Coordinates of C-alpha atoms in Angstrom, one line a residue:
Chain D
E1 CA 0.0 0.0 0.0
K2 CA 2.9 2.3 0.4
G3 CA 3.9 2.1 -3.2
R4 CA 2.8 5.6 -4.0
A5 CA 5.7 8.0 -4.0
R6 CA 3.9 11.1 -2.9
Q7 CA 4.6 13.6 -0.3
V8 CA 1.6 14.8 1.5
P9 CA 2.2 18.1 3.0
G10 CA 0.3 18.3 6.1
W11 CA 0.1 19.9 9.4
G12 CA -1.3 18.9 12.8
L13 CA -3.2 21.4 14.8
M14 CA -3.6 21.0 18.5
G15 CA -5.8 22.6 21.0
G16 CA -3.3 22.3 23.8
G17 CA -1.1 25.0 22.3
A18 CA 1.2 27.4 24.1
G19 CA -0.6 30.3 22.4
N20 CA -3.5 29.9 24.8
M21 CA -1.7 30.6 27.9
A22 CA -1.9 34.2 28.7
A23 CA 1.0 35.7 30.6
G24 CA 0.2 36.5 34.1
P25 CA 1.7 37.1 37.5
G26 CA 3.6 34.2 38.9
R27 CA 4.5 32.6 35.6
S28 CA 8.2 32.8 35.8
R29 CA 9.3 29.8 33.8
P30 CA 9.0 30.1 30.0
R31 CA 10.2 26.6 29.5
Q32 CA 6.9 25.4 30.9
D33 CA 4.8 27.5 28.6
R34 CA 4.4 24.9 25.9
G35 CA 1.5 22.8 25.0
L36 CA 1.5 19.4 23.5
E37 CA 3.6 20.4 20.5
P38 CA 6.8 18.6 21.7
F39 CA 4.7 15.4 22.1
L40 CA 3.1 15.7 18.7
A41 CA 6.4 16.6 17.1
R42 CA 8.0 13.5 18.6
E43 CA 5.0 11.4 17.6
V44 CA 4.9 12.4 13.9
R45 CA 8.6 11.6 13.6
A46 CA 8.3 8.3 15.4
R47 CA 5.0 7.0 13.9
L48 CA 5.0 8.6 10.5
G49 CA 8.7 9.2 9.7
A50 CA 7.7 12.8 9.3
T51 CA 10.2 15.3 7.9
E52 CA 10.3 19.1 8.0
V53 CA 8.7 19.1 11.4
D54 CA 8.1 22.7 12.6
C55 CA 6.3 23.7 15.8
V56 CA 4.7 27.1 15.9
L57 CA 2.3 28.4 18.4
G58 CA 0.1 25.4 19.0
K59 CA 0.6 24.0 15.5
V60 CA 3.0 21.3 14.3
F61 CA 3.7 21.4 10.5
F62 CA 5.2 18.3 8.9
S63 CA 5.5 16.3 5.7
T64 CA 4.8 12.7 5.5
E65 CA 4.0 9.9 3.1
A66 CA 1.9 8.0 5.6
E67 CA -1.4 6.5 4.9
L68 CA -4.6 7.8 6.3
G69 CA -4.9 4.9 8.8
E70 CA -1.5 5.8 10.2
L71 CA -2.3 9.4 10.5
K72 CA -5.4 8.6 12.3
K73 CA -3.3 6.9 15.0
L74 CA -1.8 10.1 16.2
K75 CA -2.6 10.5 19.8
S76 CA -1.3 13.9 20.9
G77 CA -2.8 16.0 18.2
E78 CA -6.3 17.5 18.2
R79 CA -6.9 17.9 14.5
L80 CA -5.0 17.2 11.3
F81 CA -5.1 19.3 8.2
L82 CA -3.7 19.1 4.7
L83 CA -1.8 22.3 4.1
L84 CA -2.9 24.4 1.3
K85 CA -1.1 27.5 2.2
K86 CA 1.4 28.7 4.7
Q87 CA 3.0 32.1 4.5
T88 CA 4.1 35.1 6.5
P89 CA 1.4 37.1 8.2
L90 CA -0.6 39.5 6.1
A91 CA 0.4 43.1 6.0
V92 CA -2.2 44.9 8.1
S93 CA -3.5 48.2 6.9
R94 CA -6.5 50.3 7.7
N95 CA -7.6 49.8 4.1
K96 CA -10.1 47.0 4.4
G97 CA -10.4 46.6 0.7
K98 CA -6.7 46.1 0.3
M99 CA -6.6 43.5 3.1
L100 CA -9.5 41.6 1.7
H101 CA -7.7 41.6 -1.7
D102 CA -4.6 40.2 -0.1
I103 CA -6.6 37.6 1.7
K104 CA -8.3 36.6 -1.6
S105 CA -4.9 36.1 -3.2
L106 CA -4.1 33.6 -0.5
V107 CA -6.7 31.5 -2.0
T108 CA -6.5 32.3 -5.7
E109 CA -2.7 32.4 -6.1
E110 CA -2.0 28.8 -7.0
P111 CA -5.2 27.2 -8.1
N112 CA -3.5 24.1 -9.6
Y113 CA -1.8 23.4 -6.4
W114 CA -5.1 23.6 -4.6
L115 CA -6.6 21.2 -7.1
D116 CA -3.7 18.8 -6.5
V117 CA -4.1 18.9 -2.8
I118 CA -7.8 18.5 -3.0
S119 CA -7.3 15.6 -5.3
I120 CA -5.0 14.0 -2.7
W121 CA -7.6 14.6 -0.1
R122 CA -10.3 13.0 -2.2
N123 CA -8.1 10.0 -3.0
L124 CA -7.3 9.6 0.7
H125 CA -10.9 9.5 1.5
G126 CA -12.1 7.7 -1.5
Y127 CA -9.9 4.9 -0.7
K128 CA -10.4 4.6 3.0
G129 CA -14.0 5.2 3.3
K130 CA -15.5 6.2 6.7
K131 CA -15.3 4.0 9.7
G132 CA -18.1 1.4 9.8
D133 CA -19.2 2.5 6.4
V134 CA -19.4 -0.9 4.7
S135 CA -21.5 0.0 1.7
Q136 CA -19.2 2.7 0.7
E137 CA -16.1 0.6 1.0
N138 CA -17.6 -2.0 -1.3
Q139 CA -18.4 0.4 -4.1
L140 CA -15.2 2.4 -4.3
P141 CA -12.3 1.6 -6.6
L142 CA -9.7 -0.3 -4.7
K143 CA -6.6 1.3 -5.8
R144 CA -5.6 4.9 -6.1
K145 CA -4.3 4.7 -9.6
S146 CA -3.9 8.1 -10.9
E147 CA -4.6 11.3 -9.3
E148 CA -6.5 12.6 -12.2
E149 CA -9.8 10.8 -12.2
T150 CA -11.8 12.6 -14.8
N151 CA -14.9 10.6 -14.5
I152 CA -17.2 13.3 -13.1
A153 CA -20.2 11.0 -12.8
T154 CA -18.4 8.6 -10.7
K155 CA -17.2 11.3 -8.5
R156 CA -20.6 12.7 -8.0
Q157 CA -21.9 9.4 -7.1
K158 CA -19.2 9.0 -4.5
T159 CA -19.9 12.4 -3.2
Q160 CA -23.6 11.5 -2.8
Q161 CA -22.7 8.4 -0.8
V162 CA -20.4 10.3 1.4
R163 CA -23.2 12.7 2.2
E164 CA -25.8 10.1 2.8
T165 CA -23.9 7.7 4.9
T166 CA -22.0 10.0 7.0
S167 CA -24.9 12.2 8.1
E168 CA -24.4 10.9 11.6
E169 CA -20.9 12.0 11.8
C170 CA -21.8 15.4 10.5
H171 CA -24.3 15.8 13.2
V172 CA -21.7 15.1 15.8
E173 CA -19.4 17.6 14.1
A174 CA -22.1 20.2 14.0
G175 CA -22.7 19.6 17.7
E176 CA -19.0 20.1 18.3
R177 CA -18.9 23.3 16.6
C178 CA -21.4 24.7 19.0
V179 CA -19.0 23.9 21.9
V180 CA -16.9 26.7 23.1
P181 CA -13.6 26.3 21.3
E182 CA -10.2 25.9 23.0
R183 CA -9.0 29.4 22.4
K184 CA -11.4 31.9 23.8
S185 CA -9.3 34.8 22.9
D186 CA -9.6 34.2 19.2
C187 CA -12.8 34.7 17.3
W188 CA -13.8 31.4 15.9
T189 CA -16.8 31.5 13.6
E190 CA -18.2 29.6 10.7
S191 CA -18.6 31.9 7.8
K192 CA -21.4 31.4 5.4
A193 CA -20.3 32.1 1.9
S194 CA -22.7 34.3 -0.1
L195 CA -25.4 32.4 -1.9
E196 CA -24.9 34.2 -5.1
D197 CA -24.5 31.9 -8.1
P198 CA -20.9 31.5 -9.3
S199 CA -21.0 34.5 -11.5
K200 CA -20.0 34.2 -15.1
S201 CA -19.7 37.9 -15.5
S202 CA -16.4 37.8 -13.8
G203 CA -15.0 36.6 -17.1
E204 CA -13.4 33.6 -15.5
E205 CA -14.7 30.1 -16.0
P206 CA -14.6 27.7 -13.1
I207 CA -11.5 25.6 -13.6
V208 CA -13.0 22.3 -12.6
N209 CA -16.5 21.2 -13.4
E210 CA -16.9 19.7 -10.0
K211 CA -19.9 20.2 -7.9
L212 CA -18.1 20.0 -4.6
S213 CA -19.8 21.7 -1.7
F214 CA -17.7 23.6 0.8
R215 CA -17.6 25.7 3.9
V216 CA -15.1 28.2 5.1
S217 CA -14.1 28.3 8.8
C218 CA -12.1 31.3 9.5
R219 CA -10.2 32.2 12.7
C220 CA -8.2 35.3 13.1
S221 CA -6.4 37.0 15.9
G222 CA -3.9 39.7 16.5
A223 CA -3.6 42.8 14.4
I224 CA -5.8 41.5 11.6
A225 CA -8.7 40.9 13.9
K226 CA -8.8 44.5 14.7
I227 CA -9.5 45.5 11.1
L228 CA -11.6 42.6 9.9
T229 CA -13.9 40.1 11.4
S230 CA -13.6 36.4 10.7
Q231 CA -17.1 36.6 9.1
E232 CA -16.0 39.2 6.6
I233 CA -12.9 37.3 5.8
G234 CA -14.8 34.0 5.5
R235 CA -17.3 35.5 3.2
A236 CA -14.7 37.1 0.9
I237 CA -12.9 33.8 0.7
G238 CA -16.1 31.9 0.0
I239 CA -17.0 34.1 -2.9
V240 CA -13.6 33.8 -4.6
L241 CA -13.7 30.0 -4.1
M242 CA -17.0 29.8 -5.8
K243 CA -15.8 31.8 -8.7
Q244 CA -12.5 30.1 -9.0
F245 CA -13.6 26.5 -8.7
G246 CA -17.3 26.5 -9.3
W247 CA -18.0 24.9 -5.9
R248 CA -21.2 25.6 -4.0
A249 CA -21.5 26.7 -0.5
D250 CA -23.1 24.3 2.1
L251 CA -23.0 25.2 5.8
R252 CA -24.5 22.1 7.1
N253 CA -22.9 19.2 5.4
P254 CA -20.1 20.3 3.0
D255 CA -17.8 17.9 1.2
L256 CA -14.9 20.1 1.9
E257 CA -14.0 22.4 4.7
I258 CA -11.5 25.1 4.2
F259 CA -9.8 26.3 7.4
V260 CA -8.2 29.7 7.4
H261 CA -6.1 30.8 10.3
L262 CA -4.7 34.4 10.3
N263 CA -2.6 35.8 13.1
D264 CA 0.5 37.8 13.7
I265 CA 2.8 34.8 13.1
H266 CA 1.5 33.4 9.9
S267 CA -1.4 32.9 7.5
V268 CA -2.4 29.3 7.1
V269 CA -5.0 27.6 5.0
G270 CA -5.8 23.9 5.2
I271 CA -8.4 21.2 4.8
P272 CA -9.2 18.9 7.8
L273 CA -8.2 15.4 7.1
F274 CA -10.9 13.8 9.2
R275 CA -14.4 14.9 10.1
L276 CA -14.0 14.2 13.7
P277 CA -11.1 15.6 15.8
L278 CA -8.3 13.1 16.5
A279 CA -9.0 13.6 20.2
N280 CA -12.3 11.7 19.8
R281 CA -11.3 8.2 20.4
E282 CA -13.6 5.4 19.0
Y283 CA -12.5 3.2 21.9
I284 CA -13.6 5.6 24.6
K285 CA -17.3 5.8 25.4
T286 CA -17.2 8.6 27.9
A287 CA -14.1 10.7 28.1
G288 CA -13.0 12.4 31.3
L289 CA -9.7 14.1 30.9
R290 CA -8.9 15.2 27.4
S291 CA -7.5 12.1 25.6
T292 CA -4.6 13.9 24.1
I293 CA -3.3 15.0 27.5
A294 CA -4.0 11.6 29.0
W295 CA -1.9 10.0 26.3
A296 CA 0.9 12.5 26.8
M297 CA 1.0 11.8 30.5
A298 CA 1.1 8.1 29.9
S299 CA 4.0 8.6 27.4
L300 CA 6.0 10.4 30.1
A301 CA 5.6 7.4 32.5
E302 CA 7.9 5.3 30.3
I303 CA 5.8 2.2 30.5
S304 CA 7.7 -0.9 29.5
A305 CA 6.5 -4.5 29.0
G306 CA 5.4 -6.1 32.2
A307 CA 5.1 -2.8 34.1
F308 CA 2.5 -2.2 36.7
V309 CA 0.8 1.1 36.3
L310 CA -1.6 2.7 38.8
D311 CA -4.1 5.6 38.5
P312 CA -5.2 6.1 42.1
M313 CA -7.9 8.7 41.2
C314 CA -8.9 7.3 37.9
G315 CA -12.4 8.7 37.5
L316 CA -13.7 7.5 34.2
G317 CA -10.3 5.8 33.5
T318 CA -9.2 7.9 30.5
I319 CA -5.5 7.8 31.4
L320 CA -5.6 4.0 31.8
L321 CA -7.5 3.5 28.6
E322 CA -5.0 5.6 26.6
A323 CA -2.1 3.9 28.2
A324 CA -3.4 0.4 27.8
K325 CA -4.2 1.0 24.1
E326 CA -0.7 2.2 23.4
W327 CA 1.3 0.0 25.7
P328 CA -0.8 -3.1 26.0
E329 CA 2.0 -5.3 27.6
A330 CA 1.5 -3.9 31.0
C331 CA -0.9 -4.3 33.9
Y332 CA -3.1 -1.4 34.7
W333 CA -4.9 -0.7 38.0
G334 CA -7.4 2.1 38.6
A335 CA -8.8 3.2 41.9
D336 CA -11.4 5.8 42.7
I337 CA -13.5 6.7 45.7
S338 CA -16.6 7.4 43.7
D339 CA -19.0 4.6 42.8
S340 CA -20.5 6.5 39.9
Q341 CA -17.2 7.3 38.4
L342 CA -16.1 3.7 38.6
E343 CA -19.3 2.5 36.9
G344 CA -18.4 4.9 34.1
A345 CA -14.9 3.5 34.1
D346 CA -16.1 0.0 34.0
V347 CA -18.3 0.7 30.9
N348 CA -15.3 2.4 29.3
V349 CA -13.0 -0.5 29.9
R350 CA -15.6 -3.0 28.6
T351 CA -16.3 -0.9 25.5
A352 CA -12.7 -0.7 24.8
G353 CA -12.2 -4.4 25.2
L354 CA -9.5 -3.9 27.8
M355 CA -11.0 -5.9 30.7
D356 CA -8.1 -8.2 30.9
K357 CA -5.7 -5.3 31.1
I358 CA -7.3 -2.9 33.5
E359 CA -8.3 -3.8 37.0
L360 CA -10.6 -1.4 38.9
L361 CA -11.2 -1.0 42.6
R362 CA -13.0 1.3 44.9
A363 CA -10.5 2.8 47.3
S364 CA -9.3 6.0 48.8
V365 CA -6.1 7.4 47.5
K366 CA -5.2 8.4 51.0
A367 CA -5.2 4.8 52.1
L368 CA -4.4 2.6 49.1
P369 CA -5.0 -1.1 49.7
L370 CA -1.9 -1.9 47.8
P371 CA 1.6 -3.1 48.8
S372 CA 4.5 -0.7 49.0
E373 CA 6.7 -0.5 46.1
S374 CA 4.5 -2.6 43.9
F375 CA 4.0 -0.2 40.9
D376 CA 6.4 1.0 38.2
A377 CA 4.4 4.1 37.5
V378 CA 1.7 6.2 39.1
I379 CA -0.2 8.5 36.8
S380 CA -3.0 10.7 37.9
D381 CA -5.1 13.8 37.2
I382 CA -5.0 15.6 40.6
P383 CA -8.5 17.0 40.9
F384 CA -8.0 20.1 43.0
G385 CA -8.5 23.5 41.6
K386 CA -9.7 22.4 38.2
K387 CA -13.3 23.1 38.3
F388 CA -13.4 25.2 41.4
K389 CA -11.1 27.4 43.4
I390 CA -8.8 25.5 45.6
T391 CA -10.4 24.8 48.9
K392 CA -9.2 23.2 52.0
D393 CA -9.1 19.9 50.1
I394 CA -5.6 20.9 49.1
Q395 CA -4.6 19.9 52.6
L396 CA -5.0 16.3 51.4
F397 CA -2.4 16.7 48.8
P398 CA 0.6 15.7 51.0
D399 CA -1.2 12.6 52.1
I400 CA -2.1 11.8 48.5
L401 CA 1.4 12.3 47.3
Q402 CA 2.7 10.2 50.2
E403 CA 0.6 7.2 49.3
M404 CA 1.5 7.5 45.6
E405 CA 5.1 7.5 46.5
R406 CA 4.7 4.6 48.9
V407 CA 3.3 2.2 46.3
L408 CA 5.9 3.2 43.8
R409 CA 9.0 1.2 43.4
V410 CA 12.4 2.8 43.4
G411 CA 13.2 4.0 39.9
G412 CA 9.5 4.4 39.1
T413 CA 7.8 7.6 38.0
I414 CA 4.9 9.7 39.1
V415 CA 3.2 11.7 36.5
S416 CA 0.6 14.1 37.7
L417 CA -1.6 16.8 36.2
L418 CA -2.0 19.8 38.4
S419 CA -4.3 22.7 37.9
Q420 CA -2.9 26.2 37.3
D421 CA -3.8 27.2 40.8
L422 CA -2.0 24.3 42.4
H423 CA 0.9 24.8 40.1
Q424 CA 1.3 28.4 41.2
R425 CA 1.3 27.4 44.8
M426 CA 3.9 24.8 44.1
N427 CA 6.0 27.5 42.3
G428 CA 5.8 29.7 45.3
I429 CA 7.0 27.1 47.7
T430 CA 9.9 25.7 45.6
E431 CA 11.2 29.1 44.7
C432 CA 11.2 30.1 48.3
A433 CA 13.1 27.0 49.2
G434 CA 15.6 27.7 46.4
K435 CA 16.2 31.2 47.4
D436 CA 16.7 30.2 51.0
S437 CA 14.5 33.0 52.0
P438 CA 11.7 31.8 54.3
H439 CA 9.6 34.9 54.1
A440 CA 9.4 35.4 50.4
I441 CA 6.5 34.2 48.4
S442 CA 7.5 34.8 44.8
D443 CA 4.2 34.1 43.1
G444 CA 2.5 36.8 45.0
T445 CA -0.2 34.7 46.5
S446 CA 0.2 35.2 50.2
E447 CA -2.6 33.2 51.5
T448 CA -1.3 31.7 54.7
T449 CA -4.0 29.1 54.9
T450 CA -2.8 27.6 51.7
A451 CA 0.8 27.8 52.7
K452 CA 0.0 26.0 55.9
A453 CA -2.0 23.4 54.0
L454 CA 1.1 22.6 51.9
N455 CA 3.2 22.1 54.9
V456 CA 4.4 18.6 54.9
D457 CA 3.2 17.6 58.4
G458 CA -0.3 18.8 57.8
N459 CA -0.2 20.9 60.9
S460 CA -1.1 24.5 60.9
S461 CA 2.4 25.6 61.4
S462 CA 4.0 28.7 60.1
L463 CA 5.0 29.5 56.6
V464 CA 8.6 29.2 57.5
K465 CA 8.3 25.6 58.4
G466 CA 6.3 24.9 55.3
V467 CA 9.0 26.3 53.1
D468 CA 11.8 24.5 54.8
E469 CA 10.1 21.2 54.5
S470 CA 8.9 21.6 50.9
F471 CA 7.9 18.3 49.6
L472 CA 8.8 19.4 46.2
S473 CA 12.5 19.8 46.9
S474 CA 14.6 17.1 45.6
Q475 CA 16.1 16.6 49.0
Q476 CA 15.1 14.0 51.5
T477 CA 11.5 14.6 52.4
R478 CA 8.9 12.7 54.2
F479 CA 8.0 11.3 50.7
G480 CA 11.1 9.3 50.5
F481 CA 13.0 10.6 47.5
L482 CA 11.0 12.1 44.7
V483 CA 13.2 13.9 42.2
P484 CA 11.5 16.4 39.9
D485 CA 11.9 15.4 36.3
G486 CA 10.1 17.8 34.0
V487 CA 7.1 20.1 33.9
Y488 CA 4.9 20.6 30.9
G489 CA 2.2 23.2 30.5
V490 CA -0.9 22.2 28.6
S491 CA -4.3 23.7 28.0
L492 CA -7.5 22.2 29.2
G493 CA -9.6 24.7 27.2
K494 CA -10.8 27.2 29.7
T495 CA -7.9 26.8 32.0
D496 CA -4.3 25.7 31.9
A497 CA -2.7 22.8 33.7
F498 CA 0.7 21.4 34.3
I499 CA 2.1 17.9 33.9
Y500 CA 4.6 17.1 36.6
R501 CA 6.9 14.1 36.5
Y502 CA 8.9 12.8 39.5
R503 CA 11.2 9.8 39.8
K504 CA 11.7 7.9 43.0
I505 CA 15.3 7.3 43.9
S506 CA 16.7 5.1 46.6
A507 CA 18.1 6.2 50.0
A508 CA 21.6 5.8 48.7
G509 CA 20.9 8.2 45.9
N510 CA 20.9 5.7 43.0
Q511 CA 17.9 4.4 41.1
Chain Y
K1 CA -15.0 -23.7 47.4
L2 CA -16.3 -21.6 44.6
G3 CA -19.4 -23.4 43.5
H4 CA -17.7 -23.3 40.2
P5 CA -16.1 -26.2 38.4
P6 CA -13.3 -27.3 38.5
E7 CA -13.1 -28.0 42.2
L8 CA -9.9 -27.6 44.0
P9 CA -8.8 -29.7 47.0
P10 CA -8.6 -27.9 50.3
E11 CA -4.9 -28.0 50.3
P12 CA -2.3 -28.6 47.6
T13 CA -0.9 -32.1 47.6
P14 CA 2.8 -32.5 48.4
D15 CA 3.7 -33.1 44.7
Y16 CA 1.4 -30.5 43.3
E17 CA 4.1 -29.1 41.1
G18 CA 3.9 -32.1 38.8
D19 CA 0.2 -32.5 39.0
E20 CA -0.9 -31.0 35.7
T21 CA -4.6 -31.4 36.2
F22 CA -4.3 -29.6 39.5
L23 CA -2.2 -26.9 38.0
R24 CA -4.6 -26.3 35.2
R25 CA -7.4 -26.0 37.6
L26 CA -5.4 -23.6 39.8
H27 CA -4.4 -21.5 36.8
H28 CA -8.1 -21.3 35.8
V29 CA -9.2 -20.2 39.2
L30 CA -6.4 -17.7 39.7
L31 CA -6.3 -16.2 36.2
E32 CA -9.4 -16.9 34.3
V33 CA -12.2 -16.6 36.8
E34 CA -13.3 -13.1 37.7
V35 CA -15.5 -12.5 40.7
Q36 CA -18.5 -10.4 39.8
E37 CA -20.4 -10.5 43.1
G38 CA -18.7 -11.7 46.2
A39 CA -16.2 -10.5 48.7
L40 CA -12.5 -10.3 49.6
R41 CA -11.5 -11.2 53.0
C42 CA -8.4 -9.9 54.8
P43 CA -6.5 -12.8 56.3
D44 CA -5.2 -10.7 59.2
S45 CA -8.2 -8.7 60.3
G46 CA -10.9 -10.9 58.9
R47 CA -12.6 -7.9 57.5
S48 CA -14.7 -8.4 54.4
F49 CA -14.6 -6.2 51.4
P50 CA -17.6 -6.6 49.1
I51 CA -17.3 -7.0 45.3
S52 CA -20.0 -5.7 43.1
G53 CA -20.0 -5.7 39.3
G54 CA -16.5 -7.0 39.4
V55 CA -15.2 -4.1 41.3
P56 CA -14.1 -4.6 45.0
N57 CA -14.9 -1.9 47.5
M58 CA -11.8 -1.4 49.6
L59 CA -13.0 1.7 51.4
L60 CA -12.6 1.5 55.2
S61 CA -15.6 3.7 55.8
D62 CA -18.3 4.5 53.3
Q63 CA -17.2 7.8 51.9
E64 CA -18.5 9.5 48.8
P65 CA -17.1 12.9 47.8

């Protein structure tokens, strides 16, 4: 199947991008302000043999010859697009007309290239068919012979089938569009192209006699957004596309979606490769944590064959599901205090067919019914401060960390997801410890109750004592010997979070 | 006693390591049978932990967040 020597220029777009994270007080470590790009960059190289990998502001651009099925396996990307255009940002001027003209050129400059890419897209989809779409698979030609299929009737028929049989998927997608998108700061709208007929009076015949339907989704931020709205841009692009290619606009169920991203860094145009985001996993019935982040956390845990992996606050089990799918030669245990969550996890595990890999039990993370040093990795989404402000529950954190460390063997790793709030408090404590200045709180949050809560002994002692016995320091602590080994900032949509990794070392200092 | 074939003797016989039939039954019970409804019992304290829907409840007191 890999006989075709074609390079598919493509790029992956992720929601967990660094661009989301607004600068604010207390954020003093730029190295943490990155999203899942490093994970995705690594993944496209490893899985797809991708070349020309370039990470920019939440997007990973790359080239690959991989097949659709392989592309679909990417785990740390949100959506994948075929690249139509990538260039330097548009010059911004007050002159709307000029700007719209420049934007239109984005689209009209290389029509043959567009047709090539769209041809690739059609072939990719024509060959593969949609999941579960048996009737379509049977009727399509089996090989992608040439890229120039000139049989219009056949194509139209295919298009018809695509539309009929995938109406369910489109419904899902429409529903998703209504959800608040990841980046609140940008304007994200669907633009309806004008319903005028492709005008012949422009003097330009449509280049292809295809009756493809399309929709433009435009997203703009930065200087451009101050002059033009994404609706205006989308509309303008829609009109030229209709004139140029003779396509017709369809908001509800288009064959082709054109994504346009304009910001201060670049102008990018692409076609989504799949109707559903990659983050939607067919093997997960009810997702808790975002699957891309769950997978990234599991990848940090360095799960090897025969490993024992625990999620002591597993909720719906998303982390365990992602891990067990990717690294099936390990034993996975999930514990949660909530019956209803465990029921959901149980359904998830059964749906995914992972019952022989994932063991569930109802237990408290403060008192795990598990032997000491029995796990190679402990991975968990720490629930504090995510949906609500941090409360006194944070006092539980040292107990939780202690139990997680107890069941972990020497050399094992703990991978935790902490909310922005919790992360900031951690920062304050560790920076104080580093500066050897007991009274300083570098992140500016001088809430003594919180500082007391983070005190290792759990007593309401002074801030000084809390700082001295910071459980985050790599020195000997009550938690044995947990050595920090990386922090990664990610976006959860409305808030940011941080993946922390720790390794457990032995008393003698070796692993 | 499981009420589930195959039955196991109350104690392993002295030469159990060579007893393939016994080993097969033991393997089955240990690795292929999953308790859906039942209980785990702590050999030290005698405390019983109920199993429901295949999931044991190991909480010491009934706490729901």
